[in-house]
PDB file of C-alpha atoms in Angstrom:
ATOM      1  CA  UNK A   1     -17.160   3.188 -36.373  1.00 54.00           C
ATOM      2  CA  UNK A   2     -20.754   2.644 -35.698  1.00 58.00           C
ATOM      3  CA  UNK A   3     -22.808   5.412 -34.219  1.00 59.00           C
ATOM      4  CA  UNK A   4     -24.064   4.496 -30.684  1.00 58.00           C
ATOM      5  CA  UNK A   5     -27.183   6.179 -29.443  1.00 58.00           C
ATOM      6  CA  UNK A   6     -29.693   6.142 -26.459  1.00 61.00           C
ATOM      7  CA  UNK A   7     -29.388   3.357 -23.996  1.00 64.00           C
ATOM      8  CA  UNK A   8     -26.670   1.625 -25.854  1.00 70.00           C
ATOM      9  CA  UNK A   9     -24.268   4.654 -25.438  1.00 72.00           C
ATOM     10  CA  UNK A  10     -24.698   4.624 -21.667  1.00 73.00           C
ATOM     11  CA  UNK A  11     -23.921   0.895 -21.553  1.00 75.00           C
ATOM     12  CA  UNK A  12     -21.026   1.325 -23.933  1.00 74.00           C
ATOM     13  CA  UNK A  13     -19.500   4.296 -21.645  1.00 73.00           C
ATOM     14  CA  UNK A  14     -20.190   2.331 -18.513  1.00 75.00           C
ATOM     15  CA  UNK A  15     -18.460  -0.722 -20.128  1.00 78.00           C
ATOM     16  CA  UNK A  16     -15.407   1.452 -21.047  1.00 77.00           C
ATOM     17  CA  UNK A  17     -15.368   3.013 -17.757  1.00 75.00           C
ATOM     18  CA  UNK A  18     -15.759   0.004 -15.626  1.00 78.00           C
ATOM     19  CA  UNK A  19     -13.046  -1.885 -17.854  1.00 80.00           C
ATOM     20  CA  UNK A  20     -10.680   0.988 -17.368  1.00 83.00           C
ATOM     21  CA  UNK A  21     -11.174   1.047 -13.605  1.00 81.00           C
ATOM     22  CA  UNK A  22     -10.600  -2.630 -13.488  1.00 81.00           C
ATOM     23  CA  UNK A  23      -7.345  -2.604 -15.444  1.00 83.00           C
ATOM     24  CA  UNK A  24      -6.018   0.604 -13.340  1.00 83.00           C
ATOM     25  CA  UNK A  25      -6.873  -1.194 -10.085  1.00 83.00           C
ATOM     26  CA  UNK A  26      -5.430  -4.517 -11.220  1.00 82.00           C
ATOM     27  CA  UNK A  27      -2.219  -2.664 -12.339  1.00 83.00           C
ATOM     28  CA  UNK A  28      -2.076  -0.747  -9.118  1.00 85.00           C
ATOM     29  CA  UNK A  29      -2.336  -4.056  -7.054  1.00 84.00           C
ATOM     30  CA  UNK A  30       0.350  -5.605  -9.294  1.00 84.00           C
ATOM     31  CA  UNK A  31       2.741  -2.707  -8.811  1.00 85.00           C
ATOM     32  CA  UNK A  32       1.986  -2.705  -5.027  1.00 86.00           C
ATOM     33  CA  UNK A  33       2.685  -6.512  -4.892  1.00 83.00           C
ATOM     34  CA  UNK A  34       5.908  -6.119  -6.933  1.00 83.00           C
ATOM     35  CA  UNK A  35       7.044  -3.173  -4.558  1.00 84.00           C
ATOM     36  CA  UNK A  36       6.411  -5.542  -1.487  1.00 84.00           C
ATOM     37  CA  UNK A  37       8.184  -8.408  -3.007  1.00 82.00           C
ATOM     38  CA  UNK A  38      11.238  -6.138  -3.908  1.00 81.00           C
ATOM     39  CA  UNK A  39      11.368  -4.818  -0.257  1.00 82.00           C
ATOM     40  CA  UNK A  40      11.214  -8.402   1.030  1.00 80.00           C
ATOM     41  CA  UNK A  41      13.930  -9.550  -1.288  1.00 78.00           C
ATOM     42  CA  UNK A  42      16.067  -6.525  -0.298  1.00 76.00           C
ATOM     43  CA  UNK A  43      15.581  -7.265   3.372  1.00 76.00           C
ATOM     44  CA  UNK A  44      16.462 -10.892   2.853  1.00 70.00           C
ATOM     45  CA  UNK A  45      19.663  -9.935   0.961  1.00 69.00           C
ATOM     46  CA  UNK A  46      20.513  -7.708   3.793  1.00 67.00           C
ATOM     47  CA  UNK A  47      19.938 -10.492   6.397  1.00 64.00           C
ATOM     48  CA  UNK A  48      22.058 -12.900   4.251  1.00 63.00           C
ATOM     49  CA  UNK A  49      24.739 -10.439   4.006  1.00 66.00           C
ATOM     50  CA  UNK A  50      24.621 -10.089   7.810  1.00 68.00           C
ATOM     51  CA  UNK A  51      24.808 -13.883   8.252  1.00 70.00           C
ATOM     52  CA  UNK A  52      27.775 -14.039   5.932  1.00 70.00           C
ATOM     53  CA  UNK A  53      29.488 -11.346   7.749  1.00 72.00           C
ATOM     54  CA  UNK A  54      28.945 -13.199  11.166  1.00 76.00           C
ATOM     55  CA  UNK A  55      30.073 -16.493   9.635  1.00 77.00           C
ATOM     56  CA  UNK A  56      33.307 -14.852   8.135  1.00 73.00           C
ATOM     57  CA  UNK A  57      34.038 -13.137  11.650  1.00 75.00           C
ATOM     58  CA  UNK A  58      33.684 -16.486  13.278  1.00 74.00           C
ATOM     59  CA  UNK A  59      35.790 -18.263  10.884  1.00 76.00           C
ATOM     60  CA  UNK A  60      38.586 -15.581  11.229  1.00 74.00           C
ATOM     61  CA  UNK A  61      38.249 -15.826  14.978  1.00 74.00           C
ATOM     62  CA  UNK A  62      38.570 -19.564  14.833  1.00 76.00           C
ATOM     63  CA  UNK A  63      41.567 -19.221  12.627  1.00 75.00           C
ATOM     64  CA  UNK A  64      43.204 -16.725  15.215  1.00 71.00           C
ATOM     65  CA  UNK A  65      42.508 -19.053  18.041  1.00 72.00           C
ATOM     66  CA  UNK A  66      44.255 -22.070  16.342  1.00 66.00           C
ATOM     67  CA  UNK A  67      47.517 -20.059  15.864  1.00 57.00           C
TER      68      UNK A  67
END
């Protein structure tokens, strides 16, 4: 590994720091987006379940009325 001295070492450390911060921030954004998507899908599945329940109740009620 080459020895980095003087101004180059400052640039090198800054590059490492800025890239690390960028990757950390990018990962945080991706994780937050994934969590939002998970919640949205979860909410949609609950809504879908409610819709199916209502349709089933309506179908059962129709069946009882026909008898």
